[in-house]
CSV table of C-alpha atoms in Angstrom, one decimal:
chain,number,residue,atom,x,y,z
A,1,GLY,CA,-0.2,0.1,-0.1
A,2,ALA,CA,1.0,3.5,-0.4
A,3,VAL,CA,2.8,5.5,2.3
A,4,VAL,CA,1.9,8.1,4.5
A,5,SER,CA,4.7,9.8,6.7
A,6,GLN,CA,3.7,12.1,9.6
A,7,HIS,CA,6.3,14.4,11.9
A,8,PRO,CA,6.6,14.9,14.4
A,9,SER,CA,6.0,11.4,15.7
A,10,TRP,CA,4.9,13.1,19.4
A,11,VAL,CA,5.2,16.4,21.1
A,12,ILE,CA,5.4,18.3,23.9
A,13,CYS,CA,4.1,21.3,24.3
A,14,LYS,CA,3.7,24.8,26.5
A,15,SER,CA,-0.3,26.0,27.1
A,16,GLY,CA,-1.0,28.8,24.7
A,17,THR,CA,2.2,28.3,21.9
A,18,SER,CA,1.1,26.5,18.1
A,19,VAL,CA,2.9,23.3,16.9
A,20,LYS,CA,3.2,22.5,13.5
A,21,ILE,CA,2.4,18.6,12.2
A,22,GLU,CA,2.7,17.3,9.0
A,23,CYS,CA,1.5,15.0,7.4
A,24,ARG,CA,3.0,13.4,3.4
A,25,SER,CA,2.0,11.2,0.8
A,26,LEU,CA,5.4,9.0,0.1
A,27,ASP,CA,4.9,7.7,-2.8
A,28,PHE,CA,1.4,8.8,-4.6
A,29,GLN,CA,-0.5,12.4,-5.3
A,30,ALA,CA,-3.1,13.1,-2.5
A,31,THR,CA,-5.4,14.8,-4.1
A,32,THR,CA,-7.2,15.2,-0.8
A,33,MET,CA,-5.9,14.8,2.9
A,34,PHE,CA,-8.5,14.4,5.7
A,35,TRP,CA,-7.6,15.4,9.3
A,36,TYR,CA,-8.5,13.4,12.5
A,37,ARG,CA,-8.2,13.2,15.6
A,38,GLN,CA,-8.5,10.2,18.1
A,39,PHE,CA,-9.0,10.1,21.8
A,40,PRO,CA,-8.3,7.6,23.6
A,41,LYS,CA,-10.2,3.8,23.1
A,42,GLN,CA,-12.8,5.7,20.3
A,43,SER,CA,-12.8,5.8,16.8
A,44,LEU,CA,-11.7,8.5,14.4
A,45,MET,CA,-13.0,11.6,14.9
A,46,LEU,CA,-13.1,13.8,11.2
A,47,MET,CA,-11.7,17.1,11.8
A,48,ALA,CA,-11.7,18.2,8.1
A,49,THR,CA,-10.9,17.7,5.0
A,50,SER,CA,-8.1,19.7,2.4
A,51,ASN,CA,-7.6,19.4,-1.2
A,52,GLU,CA,-4.4,20.8,-2.6
A,53,GLY,CA,-4.9,23.8,-3.9
A,54,SER,CA,-7.9,25.2,-2.1
A,55,LYS,CA,-9.6,26.0,1.7
A,56,ALA,CA,-10.4,22.7,3.8
A,57,THR,CA,-14.3,22.0,4.4
A,58,TYR,CA,-13.8,21.5,8.9
A,59,GLU,CA,-16.5,19.5,10.1
A,60,GLN,CA,-19.1,20.7,12.0
A,61,GLY,CA,-18.3,22.0,16.0
A,62,VAL,CA,-14.4,22.3,14.8
A,63,GLU,CA,-12.5,25.8,14.7
A,64,LYS,CA,-11.0,26.4,11.3
A,65,ASP,CA,-9.2,29.6,13.6
A,66,LYS,CA,-7.1,27.4,15.8
A,67,PHE,CA,-7.1,24.0,13.9
A,68,LEU,CA,-5.5,25.7,10.7
A,69,ILE,CA,-4.6,23.7,7.9
A,70,ASN,CA,-3.0,24.0,5.0
A,71,HIS,CA,-2.3,22.2,1.9
A,72,ALA,CA,-0.5,23.3,-0.2
A,73,SER,CA,1.4,20.5,-2.7
A,74,LEU,CA,-0.2,17.2,-3.9
A,75,THR,CA,2.3,15.9,-1.3
A,76,LEU,CA,2.1,18.0,1.8
A,77,SER,CA,-0.4,19.0,3.8
A,78,THR,CA,-0.2,20.9,7.6
A,79,LEU,CA,-2.4,21.2,10.4
A,80,THR,CA,-1.4,24.2,13.2
A,81,VAL,CA,-2.3,23.9,16.6
A,82,THR,CA,-2.7,27.7,17.6
A,83,SER,CA,-2.8,28.6,21.0
A,84,ALA,CA,-2.6,25.2,22.3
A,85,HIS,CA,-4.6,24.4,25.1
A,86,PRO,CA,-4.6,21.2,27.4
A,87,GLU,CA,-7.9,20.4,25.9
A,88,ASP,CA,-6.1,20.2,22.8
A,89,SER,CA,-3.9,17.2,24.0
A,90,SER,CA,-5.0,13.7,21.6
A,91,PHE,CA,-4.0,11.8,19.5
A,92,TYR,CA,-3.6,13.6,15.6
A,93,ILE,CA,-4.1,11.4,12.3
A,94,CYS,CA,-4.0,12.7,8.6
A,95,SER,CA,-4.5,10.8,5.9
A,96,ALA,CA,-4.1,10.9,2.1
A,97,GLY,CA,-6.1,9.2,-0.2
A,98,GLY,CA,-5.5,10.0,-4.7
A,99,ASP,CA,-8.2,9.5,-7.2
A,100,GLY,CA,-8.9,6.0,-6.4
A,101,TYR,CA,-11.2,4.6,-3.1
A,102,GLU,CA,-9.1,3.6,-0.9
A,103,GLN,CA,-7.6,6.2,1.8
A,104,TYR,CA,-3.9,5.6,4.1
A,105,PHE,CA,-3.5,7.0,7.3
A,106,GLY,CA,-0.1,8.2,8.2
A,107,PRO,CA,1.2,6.6,11.7
A,108,GLY,CA,-0.5,10.1,13.2
A,109,THR,CA,1.5,12.3,16.5
A,110,ARG,CA,0.5,13.0,19.4
A,111,LEU,CA,0.5,16.1,21.2
A,112,THR,CA,0.1,16.3,24.8
A,113,VAL,CA,0.0,20.7,25.8
A,114,THR,CA,1.0,20.9,29.5
B,117,GLN,CA,-26.4,9.8,13.4
B,118,GLN,CA,-24.4,7.3,13.1
B,119,GLN,CA,-24.0,6.2,9.5
B,120,VAL,CA,-21.9,2.9,10.4
B,121,LYS,CA,-22.6,-0.1,13.4
B,122,GLN,CA,-20.4,-1.8,14.4
B,123,SER,CA,-20.4,-4.7,16.7
B,124,PRO,CA,-18.9,-6.6,19.1
B,125,GLN,CA,-17.2,-3.9,20.8
B,126,SER,CA,-14.7,-5.8,22.7
B,127,LEU,CA,-14.3,-9.9,21.0
B,128,ILE,CA,-11.9,-11.9,22.8
B,129,VAL,CA,-11.1,-15.4,21.0
B,130,GLN,CA,-9.0,-18.1,21.3
B,131,LYS,CA,-5.8,-18.6,19.5
B,132,GLY,CA,-7.0,-20.7,16.2
B,133,GLY,CA,-10.7,-19.8,15.8
B,134,ILE,CA,-12.6,-17.8,14.3
B,135,SER,CA,-13.2,-13.8,14.6
B,136,ILE,CA,-15.6,-12.4,13.8
B,137,ILE,CA,-16.9,-8.3,13.8
B,138,ASN,CA,-19.7,-7.1,12.2
B,139,CYS,CA,-20.8,-3.2,10.9
B,140,ALA,CA,-24.1,-2.6,9.3
B,141,TYR,CA,-24.9,1.0,7.8
B,142,GLU,CA,-27.7,2.9,6.7
B,143,ASN,CA,-26.7,5.2,3.9
B,144,THR,CA,-27.7,3.4,0.5
B,145,ALA,CA,-25.0,5.9,-1.4
B,146,PHE,CA,-22.1,4.3,0.5
B,147,ASP,CA,-19.6,1.9,-2.5
B,148,TYR,CA,-16.8,0.9,-0.7
B,149,PHE,CA,-16.3,0.0,2.7
B,150,PRO,CA,-12.4,-0.7,3.4
B,151,TRP,CA,-11.3,-2.3,7.3
B,152,TYR,CA,-8.3,-0.8,9.4
B,153,GLN,CA,-6.2,-2.5,11.8
B,154,GLN,CA,-4.7,-0.4,14.6
B,155,PHE,CA,-2.4,-0.8,17.2
B,156,PRO,CA,-2.1,1.2,20.2
B,157,GLY,CA,-0.2,4.6,19.5
B,158,LYS,CA,-0.5,3.3,15.6
B,159,GLY,CA,-2.3,4.9,12.3
B,160,PRO,CA,-5.1,2.6,11.0
B,161,ALA,CA,-4.1,0.2,8.4
B,162,LEU,CA,-5.7,-0.4,5.9
B,163,LEU,CA,-6.4,-4.4,5.9
B,164,ILE,CA,-9.1,-5.7,3.4
B,165,ALA,CA,-12.1,-3.3,1.3
B,166,ILE,CA,-15.3,-4.3,-0.8
B,167,ARG,CA,-17.1,-2.5,-3.2
B,168,PRO,CA,-20.7,-3.3,-3.1
B,169,ASP,CA,-20.6,-5.2,-6.8
B,170,VAL,CA,-18.7,-8.6,-5.1
B,171,SER,CA,-20.9,-10.6,-2.0
B,172,GLU,CA,-17.6,-11.6,-0.3
B,173,LYS,CA,-13.4,-11.0,-0.7
B,174,LYS,CA,-10.5,-12.5,0.4
B,175,GLU,CA,-6.9,-12.0,1.4
B,176,GLY,CA,-4.7,-14.2,3.5
B,177,ARG,CA,-6.9,-14.8,6.6
B,178,PHE,CA,-9.0,-12.3,6.3
B,179,THR,CA,-12.5,-12.6,4.3
B,180,ILE,CA,-15.2,-9.0,4.1
B,181,SER,CA,-18.6,-10.7,3.7
B,182,PHE,CA,-20.7,-7.8,2.2
B,183,ASN,CA,-25.0,-8.5,2.2
B,184,LYS,CA,-26.5,-4.9,0.0
B,185,SER,CA,-30.0,-6.0,1.1
B,186,ALA,CA,-29.5,-5.9,4.7
B,187,LYS,CA,-27.3,-2.9,5.0
B,188,GLN,CA,-24.7,-5.4,6.7
B,189,PHE,CA,-20.8,-6.2,6.2
B,190,SER,CA,-18.4,-8.5,8.5
B,191,LEU,CA,-14.5,-9.3,9.2
B,192,HIS,CA,-13.9,-12.6,9.4
B,193,ILE,CA,-10.4,-13.6,10.6
B,194,MET,CA,-9.8,-16.6,10.4
B,195,ASP,CA,-6.9,-19.1,12.4
B,196,SER,CA,-6.8,-15.8,14.9
B,197,GLN,CA,-3.1,-15.4,16.4
B,198,PRO,CA,-2.1,-13.3,19.1
B,199,GLY,CA,-0.1,-10.5,16.6
B,200,ASP,CA,-3.5,-10.1,15.5
B,201,SER,CA,-4.6,-8.1,19.0
B,202,ALA,CA,-6.2,-5.3,18.3
B,203,THR,CA,-8.3,-2.7,17.4
B,204,TYR,CA,-10.4,-2.8,13.6
B,205,PHE,CA,-12.1,-0.3,12.4
B,206,CYS,CA,-14.9,-0.8,9.5
B,207,ALA,CA,-16.1,2.7,7.3
B,208,ALA,CA,-17.7,3.2,4.5
B,209,ARG,CA,-17.7,6.3,1.7
B,210,ASP,CA,-20.5,7.3,-0.9
B,211,GLN,CA,-17.9,8.2,-4.0
B,212,ALA,CA,-13.2,9.2,-4.1
B,213,GLY,CA,-12.4,12.2,-2.4
B,214,THR,CA,-14.4,12.6,0.4
B,215,ALA,CA,-14.0,11.3,3.9
B,216,LEU,CA,-14.8,7.9,5.4
B,217,ILE,CA,-17.7,7.7,8.1
B,218,PHE,CA,-15.9,5.0,10.8
B,219,GLY,CA,-18.0,2.4,13.2
B,220,LYS,CA,-16.9,3.2,16.8
B,221,GLY,CA,-13.5,-0.2,17.0
B,222,THR,CA,-13.7,-3.6,18.4
B,223,THR,CA,-11.0,-4.5,20.0
B,224,LEU,CA,-10.2,-7.8,18.9
B,225,SER,CA,-7.8,-9.6,21.8
B,226,VAL,CA,-6.5,-13.3,21.3
B,227,SER,CA,-5.4,-15.7,23.7
B,228,SER,CA,-2.9,-18.1,23.1
C-alpha cells in the first residue's frame, strides 16, 4: 500500500503556544488529505478535509481559526494547532487519498499540551 | 446520527479460532467498505476493502462478507493469532475524495 508519513510523531508544548504537524504522501500524489483526531479507546473523528490548492472544509464544531490546515502541494498538508490548551491534547492522524477509493493513514502524532 | 454501526465493542478469541466483526450502514449511497487495523499508538492500516458489486472478498486469513440488501458487512479473521490483537474499524464512503465514515471500533484480543 501507499505510504503516508507524519512529523513529529510526538510533541509536548506549553499552553498558549502553537504546534505544526506535517503530513506527507511519500509515493503517490494525494489529491485529498484528511485530518482526524482520536481520543483514547475511541474512534477517529474527522476534523477537516483538504484539497490541494484550496481551503480546507472543516467539520461542524471544529474551530477553523484554531486548527489551521494548509495543503500546499499534492504531497504535503500541515495542521497547525494555534494557542494550544491542555484540552487539545490528543492523537492527531492524517490520511491521504489519490484518485481511487483507497485512503491511507499516517502513523499519527501524539500532542501533549502542558 | 451514527451512519456505520459496529459490533461487538470487544471480542476475545482463542488462538486458531475465527474472529467475526459486524458492521451495518444506513446510507445506500455508500459504495466502498474498508476495514482498518490499528495497534496502540499507531495509525490505522488498511486491511481489506470491498465494493458492493461483490458479496465476498478474501485476502489471506481475512475475508469480507457483504450483504447489500441487509446493508451489512462483516470481517472474518480465520486462524486468529495473538499478533492479530488490535482494534479493528469498519468504514464506508460514498465516492472517491470524500471522507470515510468510521464505526466505533472493536478491540480484539486473541488468547494463546
